[in-house]
CSV table of C-alpha atoms in Angstrom, one decimal:
chain,number,residue,atom,x,y,z
F,745,ASN,CA,-74.2,65.9,36.7
F,746,ALA,CA,-77.8,67.3,35.0
F,747,GLY,CA,-79.5,64.2,33.7
F,748,VAL,CA,-81.5,64.4,30.3
F,749,MET,CA,-84.0,67.4,30.6
F,750,GLN,CA,-87.1,68.2,28.3
F,751,ASN,CA,-89.3,71.0,28.4
F,752,PRO,CA,-92.1,72.1,28.7
F,753,ARG,CA,-93.4,69.0,31.2
F,754,HIS,CA,-96.6,69.6,30.0
F,755,LEU,CA,-97.9,71.0,26.9
F,756,VAL,CA,-101.9,72.0,25.9
F,757,ARG,CA,-102.6,72.6,22.1
F,758,ARG,CA,-105.7,73.0,20.2
F,759,ARG,CA,-106.4,71.3,17.0
F,760,GLY,CA,-104.2,72.9,14.5
F,761,GLN,CA,-101.5,74.5,16.3
F,762,GLU,CA,-97.9,73.3,16.5
F,763,ALA,CA,-96.0,71.8,18.9
F,764,ARG,CA,-92.4,72.3,19.7
F,765,LEU,CA,-90.7,69.9,22.5
F,766,ARG,CA,-87.3,70.5,23.5
F,767,CYS,CA,-84.7,68.1,24.8
F,768,SER,CA,-81.2,68.6,26.3
F,769,PRO,CA,-79.2,65.4,26.3
F,770,MET,CA,-76.7,64.8,29.0
F,771,LYS,CA,-73.4,66.1,29.1
F,772,GLY,CA,-71.2,64.4,26.8
F,773,HIS,CA,-73.7,63.0,25.1
F,774,SER,CA,-74.5,63.5,21.3
F,775,HIS,CA,-76.8,60.6,20.3
F,776,VAL,CA,-80.3,61.6,20.9
F,777,TYR,CA,-83.8,59.6,20.6
F,778,TRP,CA,-87.2,60.2,20.6
F,779,TYR,CA,-90.1,58.0,21.9
F,780,ARG,CA,-93.8,58.3,22.2
F,781,GLN,CA,-95.7,56.9,24.9
F,782,LEU,CA,-100.0,56.6,24.6
F,783,PRO,CA,-101.5,55.7,28.1
F,784,GLU,CA,-101.0,51.9,29.2
F,785,GLU,CA,-98.7,51.1,26.2
F,786,GLY,CA,-94.8,51.0,25.9
F,787,LEU,CA,-92.5,53.6,24.4
F,788,LYS,CA,-92.4,53.4,20.6
F,789,PHE,CA,-89.3,54.8,18.8
F,790,MET,CA,-89.9,57.4,16.8
F,791,VAL,CA,-86.3,59.1,15.6
F,792,TYR,CA,-82.9,58.8,16.1
F,793,LEU,CA,-80.2,61.8,15.8
F,794,GLN,CA,-76.7,62.4,16.4
F,795,LYS,CA,-75.6,66.3,16.1
F,796,GLU,CA,-77.0,68.0,12.6
F,797,ASN,CA,-77.7,64.1,11.7
F,798,ILE,CA,-80.8,62.3,11.6
F,799,ILE,CA,-79.5,58.7,11.9
F,800,ASP,CA,-82.8,56.9,11.9
F,801,GLU,CA,-86.8,58.3,11.3
F,802,SER,CA,-88.2,54.9,10.6
F,803,GLY,CA,-90.6,55.7,13.7
F,804,MET,CA,-91.8,59.2,12.5
F,805,PRO,CA,-95.4,59.8,10.8
F,806,LYS,CA,-94.8,60.4,7.3
F,807,GLU,CA,-96.4,64.4,7.5
F,808,ARG,CA,-96.4,66.7,10.4
F,809,PHE,CA,-93.6,65.7,12.4
F,810,SER,CA,-90.1,66.9,11.9
F,811,ALA,CA,-87.1,66.5,14.3
F,812,GLU,CA,-83.7,68.4,14.3
F,813,PHE,CA,-80.4,68.5,16.6
F,814,PRO,CA,-78.7,71.6,15.8
F,815,LYS,CA,-75.0,71.9,16.3
F,816,GLU,CA,-75.8,74.3,19.2
F,817,GLY,CA,-78.7,73.9,21.4
F,818,PRO,CA,-81.5,71.2,22.4
F,819,SER,CA,-83.2,68.7,20.2
F,820,ILE,CA,-86.6,70.0,18.4
F,821,LEU,CA,-89.5,67.5,18.0
F,822,ARG,CA,-91.8,69.3,16.2
F,823,ILE,CA,-95.5,68.5,15.2
F,824,GLN,CA,-97.5,70.7,12.9
F,825,GLN,CA,-101.4,70.7,12.8
F,826,VAL,CA,-101.7,68.6,15.8
F,827,VAL,CA,-104.6,66.5,16.0
F,828,ARG,CA,-105.9,64.5,18.9
F,829,GLY,CA,-104.6,61.4,18.1
F,830,ASP,CA,-101.1,63.2,18.9
F,831,SER,CA,-102.1,63.7,22.5
F,832,ALA,CA,-99.4,61.2,24.3
F,833,ALA,CA,-96.2,61.6,26.2
F,834,TYR,CA,-93.0,62.0,24.4
F,835,PHE,CA,-89.6,60.9,26.1
F,836,CYS,CA,-86.4,61.9,25.0
F,837,ALA,CA,-83.3,59.7,25.7
F,838,SER,CA,-79.7,60.6,25.0
F,839,SER,CA,-76.7,58.1,25.0
F,840,ILE,CA,-73.0,58.7,24.6
F,841,GLY,CA,-72.7,56.4,21.5
F,842,GLN,CA,-74.7,53.8,19.3
F,843,GLY,CA,-75.7,51.0,21.1
F,844,ASN,CA,-74.8,52.5,24.5
F,845,GLU,CA,-77.5,52.7,27.5
F,846,GLN,CA,-80.2,55.2,26.8
F,847,PHE,CA,-80.7,57.7,29.6
F,848,PHE,CA,-84.4,58.7,29.5
F,849,GLY,CA,-85.6,62.7,30.5
F,850,PRO,CA,-89.1,63.2,32.3
F,851,GLY,CA,-91.1,63.4,29.2
F,852,THR,CA,-93.5,66.2,27.8
F,853,ARG,CA,-97.1,65.4,28.2
F,854,LEU,CA,-98.9,66.9,24.8
F,855,THR,CA,-102.9,67.2,25.3
F,856,VAL,CA,-104.4,68.4,22.3
F,857,LEU,CA,-107.8,69.8,22.9
N,194,GLY,CA,-92.3,40.8,12.8
N,195,GLU,CA,-90.0,42.0,15.5
N,196,SER,CA,-91.7,42.4,18.7
N,197,VAL,CA,-90.9,42.3,22.4
N,198,GLY,CA,-93.9,41.2,24.6
N,199,LEU,CA,-94.6,40.4,28.1
N,200,HIS,CA,-96.3,37.2,29.4
N,201,LEU,CA,-98.0,39.0,32.0
N,202,PRO,CA,-99.6,42.5,32.2
N,203,THR,CA,-100.0,42.9,36.0
N,204,LEU,CA,-98.4,41.3,39.2
N,205,SER,CA,-99.1,41.5,42.7
N,206,VAL,CA,-96.9,40.7,45.6
N,207,GLN,CA,-96.4,41.1,49.0
N,208,GLU,CA,-93.6,43.2,50.6
N,209,GLY,CA,-90.6,40.7,51.2
N,210,ASP,CA,-91.4,38.3,48.5
N,211,ASN,CA,-89.5,37.9,45.4
N,212,SER,CA,-90.8,39.2,42.2
N,213,ILE,CA,-90.5,37.7,38.6
N,214,ILE,CA,-91.1,39.8,35.7
N,215,ASN,CA,-90.9,37.9,32.0
N,216,CYS,CA,-90.5,39.1,28.7
N,217,ALA,CA,-90.4,37.4,25.2
N,218,TYR,CA,-88.5,39.0,22.2
N,219,SER,CA,-89.0,37.9,18.6
N,220,ASN,CA,-85.7,39.1,17.1
N,221,SER,CA,-83.1,36.4,17.3
N,222,ALA,CA,-80.7,38.9,15.8
N,223,SER,CA,-81.2,41.2,19.2
N,224,ASP,CA,-78.0,41.5,21.1
N,225,TYR,CA,-78.3,43.9,24.0
N,226,PHE,CA,-81.6,43.9,26.3
N,227,ILE,CA,-82.5,46.7,29.1
N,228,TRP,CA,-85.2,46.6,31.7
N,229,TYR,CA,-86.6,49.5,32.7
N,230,LYS,CA,-88.8,50.7,35.5
N,231,GLN,CA,-91.5,53.5,35.1
N,232,GLU,CA,-92.9,55.4,37.8
N,233,SER,CA,-96.3,57.1,37.4
N,234,GLY,CA,-95.8,60.5,35.8
N,235,LYS,CA,-91.9,59.8,35.3
N,236,GLY,CA,-89.5,58.7,32.7
N,237,PRO,CA,-88.0,55.1,32.3
N,238,GLN,CA,-85.2,54.7,34.7
N,239,PHE,CA,-82.7,52.1,33.7
N,240,ILE,CA,-82.5,48.6,36.1
N,241,ILE,CA,-80.1,46.4,34.5
N,242,ASP,CA,-78.7,45.3,30.9
N,243,ILE,CA,-77.5,42.2,29.7
N,244,ARG,CA,-75.6,41.6,26.3
N,245,SER,CA,-76.2,38.1,24.3
N,246,ASN,CA,-72.8,36.9,25.2
N,247,MET,CA,-74.2,36.3,28.6
N,248,ASP,CA,-77.1,34.7,30.4
N,249,LYS,CA,-77.3,36.2,34.1
N,250,ARG,CA,-76.2,39.4,35.2
N,251,GLN,CA,-76.7,40.4,38.7
N,252,GLY,CA,-77.5,43.9,40.2
N,253,GLN,CA,-78.4,44.9,43.6
N,254,ARG,CA,-81.5,43.2,44.6
N,255,VAL,CA,-82.3,42.5,40.7
N,256,THR,CA,-81.2,39.5,38.5
N,257,VAL,CA,-81.6,39.3,35.0
N,258,LEU,CA,-81.9,36.2,33.2
N,259,LEU,CA,-81.2,35.6,29.5
N,260,ASN,CA,-82.2,32.5,27.7
N,261,LYS,CA,-81.4,33.2,23.8
N,262,THR,CA,-82.7,29.4,23.0
N,263,VAL,CA,-86.5,30.3,23.5
N,264,LYS,CA,-85.9,34.1,23.3
N,265,HIS,CA,-87.0,34.8,27.0
N,266,LEU,CA,-85.6,37.3,29.2
N,267,SER,CA,-86.5,38.0,32.8
N,268,LEU,CA,-86.0,40.0,35.7
N,269,GLN,CA,-86.1,38.8,39.4
N,270,ILE,CA,-86.4,41.4,42.3
N,271,ALA,CA,-85.5,39.9,45.4
N,272,ALA,CA,-87.0,41.2,48.8
N,273,THR,CA,-89.5,43.4,46.9
N,274,GLN,CA,-90.3,46.6,48.3
N,275,PRO,CA,-93.3,48.9,48.4
N,276,GLY,CA,-91.0,51.3,46.4
N,277,ASP,CA,-90.6,48.8,43.7
N,278,SER,CA,-94.1,49.5,42.4
N,279,ALA,CA,-94.0,50.9,39.1
N,280,VAL,CA,-94.4,49.7,35.4
N,281,TYR,CA,-91.7,47.3,34.2
N,282,PHE,CA,-90.3,47.2,30.6
N,283,CYS,CA,-88.0,45.2,28.8
N,284,ALA,CA,-86.3,46.3,25.5
N,285,GLU,CA,-84.1,45.3,22.8
N,286,ASN,CA,-81.4,46.5,20.8
N,287,TYR,CA,-80.5,44.4,17.7
N,288,PRO,CA,-77.5,45.5,14.9
N,289,GLY,CA,-78.4,46.2,11.7
N,290,GLY,CA,-76.9,49.5,10.1
N,291,THR,CA,-78.7,52.7,11.2
N,292,SER,CA,-81.1,50.7,13.3
N,293,TYR,CA,-78.8,50.0,16.1
N,294,GLY,CA,-79.6,52.4,18.4
N,295,LYS,CA,-83.2,52.4,18.9
N,296,LEU,CA,-85.0,50.3,21.3
N,297,THR,CA,-87.9,48.2,20.9
N,298,PHE,CA,-90.0,48.2,24.1
N,299,GLY,CA,-92.4,45.8,25.3
N,300,GLN,CA,-95.8,46.3,26.5
N,301,GLY,CA,-94.9,46.5,30.2
N,302,THR,CA,-95.7,45.0,33.8
N,303,ILE,CA,-97.6,46.4,36.4
N,304,LEU,CA,-95.7,45.2,39.6
N,305,THR,CA,-97.7,46.3,42.9
N,306,VAL,CA,-96.3,45.5,46.3
N,307,HIS,CA,-98.6,45.2,49.0
N,308,PRO,CA,-97.1,46.1,52.5
């Protein structure tokens, strides 16, 4: 029973490029959450999605960031025109329902040069 | 504001000792609390959770205590082992429309266990 999968594990981008982070939830889970973690800090909520719907995007920056969870395929977190401040670890979690235990993936570590 | 914080950023213990990690939360409406363990380079790993209708819950070598009066949460690890060395985060979840789902994490406590 595979857990939450994220890829790539490490991503290097130059300023101005686009970053695409992918997350496949655990089997049977239809709720996906994205969090960002800066070095030596806790995780900060970004966005909560269900299939084809954004439920809560209160933690998403207003510009350059977008997320989707299509009917088929993984959830995608997209960062356009990356800047150095976007360098962080991005974690995806999934749950079977709202308010249930969230299982985390291994994260994608984004480095912006 | 809504926040979850930790009293001690670092904790060093000897192998075999019991460890206690504390957490304060500010949202009295929170009804679900979770402790996560995060090892270097990995994602958070679920340890134990507790809902607000309980004040204590036990797992294997771990116990979570919830004091709603003072909005305090603690994680107790019995007979701490070197493999317990990691960063420990508490997280809270509170009901209220679409917000019920996102977790609010504390800063984290670094636990170091010396053999």
